Short mmCIF file of C-alpha atoms and ligand atoms in Angstrom, two decimals:
data_model
loop_
_atom_site.label_atom_id
_atom_site.label_comp_id
_atom_site.label_asym_id
_atom_site.label_seq_id
_atom_site.Cartn_x
_atom_site.Cartn_y
_atom_site.Cartn_z
CA MET A 830 -25.12 10.92 3.25
CA LEU A 831 -23.49 9.79 -0.01
CA VAL A 832 -19.79 8.93 0.15
CA ASP A 833 -17.56 8.33 -2.87
CA ILE A 834 -14.80 5.82 -2.14
CA ILE A 835 -11.85 6.02 -4.51
CA ALA A 836 -9.69 3.02 -5.33
CA GLY A 837 -7.15 3.07 -8.10
CA ALA A 838 -4.10 0.94 -7.58
CA ARG A 839 -3.22 -2.32 -5.87
CA PRO A 840 -2.28 -0.89 -2.44
CA ASN A 841 -5.64 0.93 -2.28
CA PHE A 842 -7.80 -2.15 -2.45
CA MET A 843 -6.92 -3.54 1.01
CA LYS A 844 -7.46 -0.05 2.47
CA VAL A 845 -10.97 0.47 1.08
CA ALA A 846 -12.27 -3.06 1.78
CA PRO A 847 -12.84 -2.57 5.55
CA ILE A 848 -14.31 0.92 5.02
CA ILE A 849 -16.92 -0.55 2.69
CA GLU A 850 -17.68 -3.32 5.17
CA ALA A 851 -18.07 -0.80 7.98
CA ILE A 852 -20.52 1.24 5.86
CA GLU A 853 -22.48 -1.90 5.02
CA ARG A 854 -22.72 -2.74 8.72
CA GLU A 855 -24.09 0.75 9.37
CA GLN A 856 -26.61 0.40 6.56
CA LYS A 857 -27.93 -2.78 8.16
CA LYS A 858 -28.54 -0.77 11.33
CA GLY A 859 -30.59 1.68 9.26
CA THR A 860 -28.03 4.53 9.20
CA ASP A 861 -28.51 6.88 6.26
CA LEU A 862 -25.12 6.25 4.68
CA SER A 863 -24.62 5.14 1.09
CA PHE A 864 -21.53 4.92 -1.09
CA ARG A 865 -20.33 4.74 -4.65
CA LEU A 866 -17.16 2.76 -5.21
CA ILE A 867 -15.13 4.49 -7.93
CA HIS A 868 -12.31 2.47 -9.51
CA THR A 869 -10.08 4.83 -11.45
CA GLY A 870 -8.61 1.99 -13.52
CA GLN A 871 -5.00 2.97 -12.69
CA HIS A 872 -4.34 -0.73 -12.11
CA TYR A 873 -6.41 -2.94 -14.38
CA ASP A 874 -4.75 -6.38 -14.78
CA LYS A 875 -6.49 -9.37 -13.21
CA ASN A 876 -3.61 -9.97 -10.83
CA MET A 877 -3.13 -6.28 -9.96
CA SER A 878 -6.82 -5.55 -9.44
CA THR A 879 -9.65 -8.06 -10.03
CA ALA A 880 -8.08 -10.81 -7.90
CA PHE A 881 -7.98 -8.39 -4.95
CA PHE A 882 -11.65 -7.52 -5.34
CA GLU A 883 -12.56 -11.20 -5.40
CA GLN A 884 -10.43 -12.25 -2.42
CA LEU A 885 -11.25 -9.28 -0.22
CA GLY A 886 -14.97 -9.44 -0.98
CA ILE A 887 -15.02 -5.90 -2.38
CA PRO A 888 -18.20 -5.26 -4.37
CA ALA A 889 -17.87 -4.53 -8.08
CA PRO A 890 -17.14 -0.84 -8.58
CA ASP A 891 -20.18 1.33 -9.27
CA ILE A 892 -18.11 3.31 -11.73
CA ASN A 893 -14.85 2.46 -13.49
CA LEU A 894 -13.04 5.48 -14.91
CA GLU A 895 -10.76 3.19 -16.93
CA ALA A 896 -7.93 5.71 -16.85
CA GLY A 897 -5.29 3.02 -17.54
CA SER A 898 -1.55 3.45 -17.90
CA GLY A 899 0.38 6.52 -18.91
CA THR A 900 2.88 9.04 -17.66
CA GLN A 901 2.18 10.66 -14.28
CA ALA A 902 0.59 13.66 -16.01
CA GLU A 903 -1.43 11.58 -18.45
CA GLN A 904 -2.81 9.37 -15.68
CA THR A 905 -3.59 12.34 -13.44
CA ALA A 906 -5.33 14.18 -16.28
CA ALA A 907 -7.36 11.15 -17.39
CA ILE A 908 -8.56 10.45 -13.85
CA MET A 909 -9.44 14.09 -13.18
CA THR A 910 -11.31 14.61 -16.45
CA ARG A 911 -13.34 11.43 -15.99
CA TYR A 912 -14.06 11.88 -12.29
CA GLU A 913 -15.20 15.45 -12.86
CA LYS A 914 -18.01 14.15 -15.10
CA VAL A 915 -19.08 11.72 -12.38
CA LEU A 916 -19.19 14.52 -9.80
CA LEU A 917 -21.15 16.79 -12.10
CA SER A 918 -23.75 14.09 -12.72
CA ARG A 919 -24.23 13.49 -8.97
CA ARG A 920 -22.50 15.24 -6.12
CA PRO A 921 -21.50 13.15 -3.10
CA ASP A 922 -21.29 14.64 0.40
CA VAL A 923 -17.82 13.27 1.07
CA VAL A 924 -15.03 11.83 -1.07
CA ILE A 925 -12.77 9.31 0.67
CA VAL A 926 -9.33 8.91 -0.85
CA VAL A 927 -6.81 6.44 0.56
CA GLY A 928 -3.04 6.14 0.48
CA ASP A 929 -0.71 8.01 -1.82
CA VAL A 930 -1.15 6.86 -5.40
CA THR A 931 -1.85 9.07 -8.39
CA SER A 932 -5.59 8.30 -8.12
CA THR A 933 -5.61 9.61 -4.52
CA MET A 934 -4.28 13.03 -5.48
CA ALA A 935 -6.22 13.30 -8.76
CA CYS A 936 -9.60 12.61 -7.15
CA ALA A 937 -8.91 14.83 -4.13
CA ILE A 938 -8.14 17.78 -6.40
CA THR A 939 -11.18 17.11 -8.57
CA ALA A 940 -13.50 16.87 -5.56
CA LYS A 941 -12.31 20.17 -4.12
CA LYS A 942 -12.35 22.04 -7.42
CA THR A 943 -15.71 20.64 -8.55
CA GLY A 944 -17.81 22.18 -5.84
CA ASN A 945 -15.70 22.16 -2.69
CA ILE A 946 -16.74 18.65 -1.71
CA THR A 947 -15.48 17.43 1.68
CA VAL A 948 -12.34 15.33 1.16
CA ALA A 949 -11.40 12.68 3.70
CA HIS A 950 -7.88 11.29 3.39
CA VAL A 951 -7.23 7.89 4.92
CA GLU A 952 -3.53 7.44 5.77
CA ALA A 953 -3.04 11.21 5.89
CA GLY A 954 0.09 12.90 7.18
CA ILE A 955 2.78 10.31 6.48
CA ARG A 956 5.90 11.79 4.88
CA SER A 957 9.15 10.43 3.48
CA ASN A 958 10.44 13.97 2.82
CA ASP A 959 11.69 12.65 -0.50
CA LEU A 960 10.31 14.62 -3.40
CA GLN A 961 11.78 12.19 -5.88
CA MET A 962 8.94 9.82 -5.01
CA PRO A 963 5.74 10.57 -6.92
CA GLU A 964 3.90 9.26 -3.85
CA GLU A 965 5.37 12.01 -1.65
CA ILE A 966 4.04 14.67 -4.02
CA ASN A 967 0.67 12.92 -3.99
CA ARG A 968 0.67 12.96 -0.16
CA ILE A 969 1.62 16.63 0.13
CA VAL A 970 -0.86 17.82 -2.49
CA THR A 971 -3.69 15.68 -1.13
CA ASP A 972 -3.09 16.78 2.46
CA SER A 973 -2.92 20.44 1.44
CA ILE A 974 -6.61 20.34 0.42
CA THR A 975 -8.01 17.61 2.71
CA ASP A 976 -10.79 18.40 5.20
CA LEU A 977 -10.70 15.26 7.36
CA TYR A 978 -7.36 13.66 8.12
CA PHE A 979 -7.57 10.01 9.16
CA THR A 980 -4.16 9.00 10.45
CA THR A 981 -2.27 5.81 11.22
CA SER A 982 0.48 7.08 13.53
CA HIS A 983 1.70 9.69 16.01
CA SER A 984 4.31 10.81 13.49
CA ALA A 985 1.60 11.46 10.89
CA ASN A 986 -0.29 13.59 13.43
CA GLU A 987 2.86 15.58 14.16
CA ASN A 988 3.60 16.10 10.46
CA LEU A 989 0.12 17.50 9.94
CA ARG A 990 0.30 19.78 12.98
CA ARG A 991 3.61 21.14 11.70
CA THR A 992 1.91 22.20 8.46
CA GLY A 993 -0.79 24.03 10.39
CA VAL A 994 -3.61 21.47 10.34
CA SER A 995 -5.81 22.01 13.37
CA ASP A 996 -6.34 19.19 15.85
CA GLU A 997 -10.09 19.12 15.25
CA ARG A 998 -9.48 17.87 11.72
CA ILE A 999 -7.01 15.12 12.68
CA PHE A 1000 -8.53 11.75 13.58
CA PHE A 1001 -6.03 9.15 14.77
CA VAL A 1002 -7.95 6.02 13.83
CA GLY A 1003 -5.34 3.35 13.13
CA ASN A 1004 -4.58 1.51 9.95
CA THR A 1005 -7.21 0.15 7.56
CA MET A 1006 -4.57 -1.94 5.75
CA ILE A 1007 -4.06 -3.76 9.04
CA ASP A 1008 -7.83 -4.15 9.49
CA THR A 1009 -7.72 -6.20 6.30
CA LEU A 1010 -4.60 -8.11 7.26
CA LEU A 1011 -6.01 -9.19 10.62
CA LYS A 1012 -9.35 -10.14 9.12
CA GLN A 1013 -7.87 -12.11 6.24
CA ALA A 1014 -5.00 -13.87 8.09
CA PRO A 1015 -7.03 -17.04 8.79
CA GLN A 1016 -7.70 -17.29 5.04
CA PHE A 1017 -4.08 -16.98 3.89
CA GLU A 1018 -3.32 -19.84 1.50
CA PRO A 1019 -0.11 -21.21 -0.01
CA PRO A 1020 0.48 -20.34 -3.67
CA ALA A 1021 1.41 -23.11 -6.12
CA ILE A 1022 5.08 -22.20 -5.77
CA TRP A 1023 5.01 -23.23 -2.10
CA LYS A 1024 4.45 -26.85 -3.10
CA ASP A 1025 6.36 -26.74 -6.38
CA LEU A 1026 9.57 -25.60 -4.67
CA LYS A 1027 8.89 -27.49 -1.44
CA LEU A 1028 9.39 -24.27 0.50
CA GLU A 1029 10.00 -24.63 4.19
CA GLU A 1030 8.90 -22.42 7.07
CA LYS A 1031 11.38 -19.55 7.72
CA ASN A 1032 13.77 -20.91 5.11
CA TYR A 1033 13.22 -18.65 2.08
CA PHE A 1034 13.04 -14.95 1.23
CA VAL A 1035 10.30 -12.90 -0.36
CA LEU A 1036 11.51 -10.08 -2.59
CA THR A 1037 9.46 -7.23 -4.04
CA LEU A 1038 10.81 -4.25 -5.97
CA HIS A 1039 8.90 -1.64 -7.91
CA ARG A 1040 10.12 1.86 -6.99
CA PRO A 1041 11.27 3.76 -10.08
CA ASN A 1042 14.46 4.56 -8.17
CA ASN A 1043 15.37 0.86 -7.89
CA VAL A 1044 13.90 -0.68 -10.99
CA ASP A 1045 13.86 1.78 -13.88
CA ASN A 1046 17.62 1.62 -14.39
CA LEU A 1047 18.93 -1.63 -15.76
CA ASP A 1048 22.31 -1.57 -14.02
CA ASP A 1049 20.88 -0.61 -10.63
CA LEU A 1050 18.31 -3.39 -10.69
CA LYS A 1051 20.88 -5.92 -11.79
CA ALA A 1052 23.32 -4.89 -9.05
CA ILE A 1053 20.61 -5.24 -6.38
CA LEU A 1054 19.59 -8.70 -7.59
CA VAL A 1055 23.18 -9.93 -7.85
CA ALA A 1056 23.93 -8.73 -4.31
CA ILE A 1057 20.84 -10.42 -2.88
CA VAL A 1058 21.53 -13.71 -4.63
CA LYS A 1059 25.19 -13.67 -3.49
CA ALA A 1060 24.30 -13.04 0.15
CA SER A 1061 21.33 -15.41 0.30
CA ARG A 1062 23.22 -18.63 1.21
CA ASN A 1063 21.28 -20.34 -1.59
CA LEU A 1064 17.94 -20.06 0.19
CA PRO A 1065 15.08 -19.72 -2.28
CA ILE A 1066 14.20 -16.11 -3.12
CA ILE A 1067 10.61 -15.71 -4.30
CA PHE A 1068 10.25 -12.58 -6.42
CA PRO A 1069 6.65 -11.79 -7.46
CA ILE A 1070 7.24 -9.25 -10.11
CA HIS A 1071 5.46 -5.94 -10.59
CA PRO A 1072 4.70 -5.01 -14.24
CA ARG A 1073 6.99 -1.99 -14.00
CA THR A 1074 9.92 -4.18 -12.86
CA ALA A 1075 9.08 -6.81 -15.47
CA LYS A 1076 9.71 -4.25 -18.19
CA THR A 1077 13.27 -3.56 -17.02
CA LEU A 1078 13.99 -7.19 -16.24
CA GLU A 1079 13.24 -8.22 -19.82
CA SER A 1080 16.59 -6.71 -20.80
CA ILE A 1081 18.61 -8.19 -17.93
CA ASN A 1082 19.89 -11.66 -18.30
CA ILE A 1083 19.97 -12.67 -14.67
CA LYS A 1084 19.64 -16.30 -13.78
CA ALA A 1085 20.37 -17.93 -10.45
CA PRO A 1086 19.11 -21.33 -9.36
CA ASN A 1087 17.59 -19.92 -6.17
CA LEU A 1088 15.96 -16.80 -7.70
CA HIS A 1089 12.35 -17.60 -8.58
CA ILE A 1090 10.52 -14.90 -10.49
CA THR A 1091 6.72 -15.20 -10.49
CA GLU A 1092 3.72 -13.20 -11.64
CA PRO A 1093 2.29 -10.81 -9.02
CA LEU A 1094 0.51 -12.95 -6.40
CA SER A 1095 -2.96 -12.50 -5.03
CA TYR A 1096 -3.42 -11.01 -1.56
CA LEU A 1097 -4.03 -14.24 0.37
CA GLN A 1098 -1.19 -16.08 -1.33
CA PHE A 1099 1.32 -13.27 -1.11
CA ASN A 1100 0.73 -12.78 2.60
CA TYR A 1101 0.92 -16.52 3.24
CA LEU A 1102 4.41 -16.43 1.74
CA VAL A 1103 5.36 -13.37 3.76
CA GLN A 1104 4.04 -14.81 7.02
CA HIS A 1105 6.13 -17.98 6.68
CA SER A 1106 9.29 -16.43 5.21
CA LYS A 1107 12.64 -15.91 6.89
CA ALA A 1108 12.51 -12.26 5.86
CA VAL A 1109 11.15 -9.92 3.23
CA ILE A 1110 13.38 -7.70 1.13
CA THR A 1111 11.36 -4.86 -0.35
CA ASP A 1112 11.03 -1.25 -1.41
CA SER A 1113 7.26 -1.17 -0.85
CA GLY A 1114 5.51 1.05 1.70
CA GLY A 1115 2.63 -1.18 2.78
CA ILE A 1116 4.75 -4.31 3.14
CA GLN A 1117 6.81 -2.55 5.83
CA GLU A 1118 3.59 -2.33 7.84
CA GLU A 1119 2.35 -5.85 7.12
CA THR A 1120 5.67 -7.45 8.10
CA THR A 1121 5.68 -5.44 11.32
CA VAL A 1122 2.28 -6.82 12.26
CA MET A 1123 3.27 -10.38 11.27
CA ASN A 1124 6.59 -10.00 13.14
CA VAL A 1125 8.60 -10.96 10.06
CA PRO A 1126 11.99 -9.25 9.53
CA CYS A 1127 11.78 -6.61 6.79
CA ILE A 1128 14.84 -5.31 4.95
CA THR A 1129 13.85 -2.15 3.12
CA LEU A 1130 15.88 -0.99 0.16
CA ARG A 1131 15.12 2.69 0.57
CA ASP A 1132 16.89 5.68 2.13
CA ASN A 1133 13.79 6.90 3.93
CA THR A 1134 10.39 5.76 5.06
CA GLU A 1135 7.09 7.52 5.57
CA ARG A 1136 6.32 4.77 8.08
CA PRO A 1137 9.01 5.32 10.76
CA GLU A 1138 7.14 3.36 13.44
CA THR A 1139 7.82 0.17 11.45
CA CYS A 1140 11.51 0.79 12.27
CA THR A 1141 11.22 2.22 15.78
CA ILE A 1142 8.59 -0.26 16.98
CA GLY A 1143 8.41 -2.95 14.30
CA THR A 1144 10.71 -5.37 12.48
CA ASN A 1145 11.72 -3.05 9.66
CA GLU A 1146 15.20 -1.74 8.92
CA LEU A 1147 16.11 0.73 6.19
CA ILE A 1148 19.35 -0.22 4.49
CA GLY A 1149 19.35 2.30 1.63
CA THR A 1150 19.52 1.55 -2.07
CA ASN A 1151 23.23 0.80 -2.30
CA PRO A 1152 23.63 -2.94 -3.03
CA ARG A 1153 26.81 -2.95 -0.89
CA ASN A 1154 24.62 -2.79 2.23
CA ILE A 1155 22.78 -6.00 1.42
CA PRO A 1156 25.38 -8.56 2.66
CA THR A 1157 25.61 -6.90 6.10
CA ALA A 1158 21.85 -6.95 6.54
CA LEU A 1159 21.57 -10.59 5.54
CA GLU A 1160 24.48 -11.54 7.82
CA LYS A 1161 22.67 -9.92 10.72
CA LEU A 1162 19.60 -11.95 9.88
CA PHE A 1163 21.47 -15.23 9.53
CA SER A 1164 23.25 -14.67 12.83
CA GLY A 1165 19.86 -14.42 14.57
CA ASN A 1166 20.37 -10.81 15.63
CA TRP A 1167 17.38 -9.26 13.90
CA LYS A 1168 15.25 -7.16 16.25
CA LYS A 1169 12.00 -8.48 17.64
CA GLY A 1170 9.21 -6.05 16.91
CA GLY A 1171 6.08 -4.76 18.57
CA ILE A 1172 2.85 -3.51 17.03
CA PRO A 1173 2.17 0.23 16.69
CA TYR A 1174 -0.62 1.81 18.71
CA MET A 1175 -4.12 1.42 17.24
CA TRP A 1176 -3.15 -1.07 14.55
CA ASP A 1177 -5.84 -3.29 16.01
CA GLY A 1178 -8.26 -4.02 13.19
CA LYS A 1179 -10.79 -1.34 14.12
CA ALA A 1180 -9.68 1.64 12.05
CA ALA A 1181 -12.55 1.52 9.56
CA ASP A 1182 -15.17 1.51 12.34
CA ARG A 1183 -13.53 4.60 13.84
CA ILE A 1184 -13.59 6.33 10.44
CA ILE A 1185 -17.28 5.65 9.99
CA SER A 1186 -18.09 6.92 13.50
CA VAL A 1187 -16.43 10.21 12.59
CA LEU A 1188 -18.33 10.46 9.30
CA LYS A 1189 -21.64 9.81 11.03
CA ASN A 1190 -21.05 12.82 13.25
CA LEU A 1191 -19.99 15.20 10.50
CA LYS A 1192 -21.24 18.75 10.52
CA GLY A 1193 -20.14 20.93 7.60
CA LEU A 1194 -16.39 20.55 7.90
CA ALA A 1195 -15.56 21.47 4.28
CA SER A 1196 -13.34 24.53 4.39
C1 UD1 B 2507 1.72 2.55 -8.30
C2 UD1 B 2507 1.79 3.58 -7.20
C3 UD1 B 2507 2.67 3.07 -6.06
C4 UD1 B 2507 2.22 1.72 -5.59
C5 UD1 B 2507 2.23 0.77 -6.77
C6 UD1 B 2507 1.78 -0.61 -6.34
C7 UD1 B 2507 1.65 5.88 -7.98
C8 UD1 B 2507 2.40 7.12 -8.23
N1 UD1 B 2507 2.39 4.83 -7.67
O1 UD1 B 2507 2.99 2.47 -8.91
O2 UD1 B 2507 2.58 3.97 -4.98
O3 UD1 B 2507 3.08 1.23 -4.58
O4 UD1 B 2507 1.31 1.30 -7.75
O5 UD1 B 2507 1.64 -1.46 -7.40
O6 UD1 B 2507 0.42 5.88 -8.06
N2 UD1 B 2507 0.72 -1.83 -15.25
C9 UD1 B 2507 0.25 -3.01 -15.78
N3 UD1 B 2507 -0.88 -3.53 -15.27
C10 UD1 B 2507 -1.57 -2.93 -14.26
C11 UD1 B 2507 -1.07 -1.74 -13.73
C12 UD1 B 2507 0.08 -1.19 -14.22
O7 UD1 B 2507 0.84 -3.56 -16.68
O8 UD1 B 2507 -2.61 -3.46 -13.85
C13 UD1 B 2507 1.95 -1.22 -15.79
C14 UD1 B 2507 1.65 0.15 -16.35
O9 UD1 B 2507 1.35 0.07 -17.68
C15 UD1 B 2507 2.92 0.92 -16.08
C16 UD1 B 2507 3.52 0.23 -14.90
O10 UD1 B 2507 2.84 -1.01 -14.72
O11 UD1 B 2507 3.79 0.82 -17.16
C17 UD1 B 2507 3.45 1.08 -13.68
O12 UD1 B 2507 2.09 1.29 -13.26
P1 UD1 B 2507 1.64 2.66 -12.53
O13 UD1 B 2507 0.25 2.53 -12.04
O14 UD1 B 2507 1.95 3.80 -13.41
O15 UD1 B 2507 2.56 2.84 -11.30
P2 UD1 B 2507 3.17 1.77 -10.32
O16 UD1 B 2507 4.62 1.68 -10.59
O17 UD1 B 2507 2.36 0.51 -10.35
#
């Protein structure tokens, strides 16, 4: 069986790494399972892509579509046009797409339309119900044509059932992003800034922002940063900055002695900072899950989440995008009243093995 594994953007890399390892383990046992790793090139910088491959031990991609930056439509079109050629030159039996980025949707559509190839979606079924997020559109479109739904949560299973997906196509396997987190935790390492700023355990914040909603508008981004700085009691705020946010920030003159803006950090260094921080303030999806597993308070600047279990079970709290809510959340944290979290069911480091067991037993599931 030949499987194409699609990786395009930063949050995909930690999700494909354990799947590749699980396939390699099977190959050693003599199972007839091979793969092509397809990098779409959506993220291409060293610190958004290559560093993740190196640290997570992901093999070099077999094919790089080099789609690069562009508008949503340009990126989608470039990925589809280039992936179609790959599929026409050799047809895989299954295409695995992960997460919710543009590459996920573009390759799922291409696989189905270029010969009805079986599509397996890892992290299927999660929904924010917010169509302003390009990721939500990617999730809905991908799941509308997926054959095998690999899910991370009960809520994802329910969402899929509600749209008429039959139980035999839903495989509740756990979370491959957490497979990577648990495997890599012993290797987490402090970034240079840890020493440079003499950061202390549980005495600084990590901040990440990249959602168009929060960062594309100059005034909104400025208001969020001002509110965080004001409520931070002068604790250091480490802000590894996404390229999209960097663009907006160029035009904002915001300086505060405790706000430390850095380049995007590598996986092992970023998670070291998160693990030892007082709390993370973020609008990311994946970080809500990682903080839950590391039992670090997570303040999420969004009105909704496609990962509700990080709030109901984990350490995450949604405070919306209005900067006025920031002081209350930080007060709660400083007063020691932040909730203690648990870990969602099946986030145990074995998701990729479960996925591969399903694939090994496949019998013509393409619809
Ligand atoms: C994408 C994903 C988002 C994910 C995020 C993580 C979609 C719709 N969104 O958003 O779900 O959480 O990645 O990073 O797929 N850029 C660089 N270097 C790079 C990559 C991008 O400079 O290596 C620049 C691009 O030129 C672009 C901007 O960053 O201007 C945004 O990149 P893009 O991939 O379009 O979307 P993200 O905002 O990163």
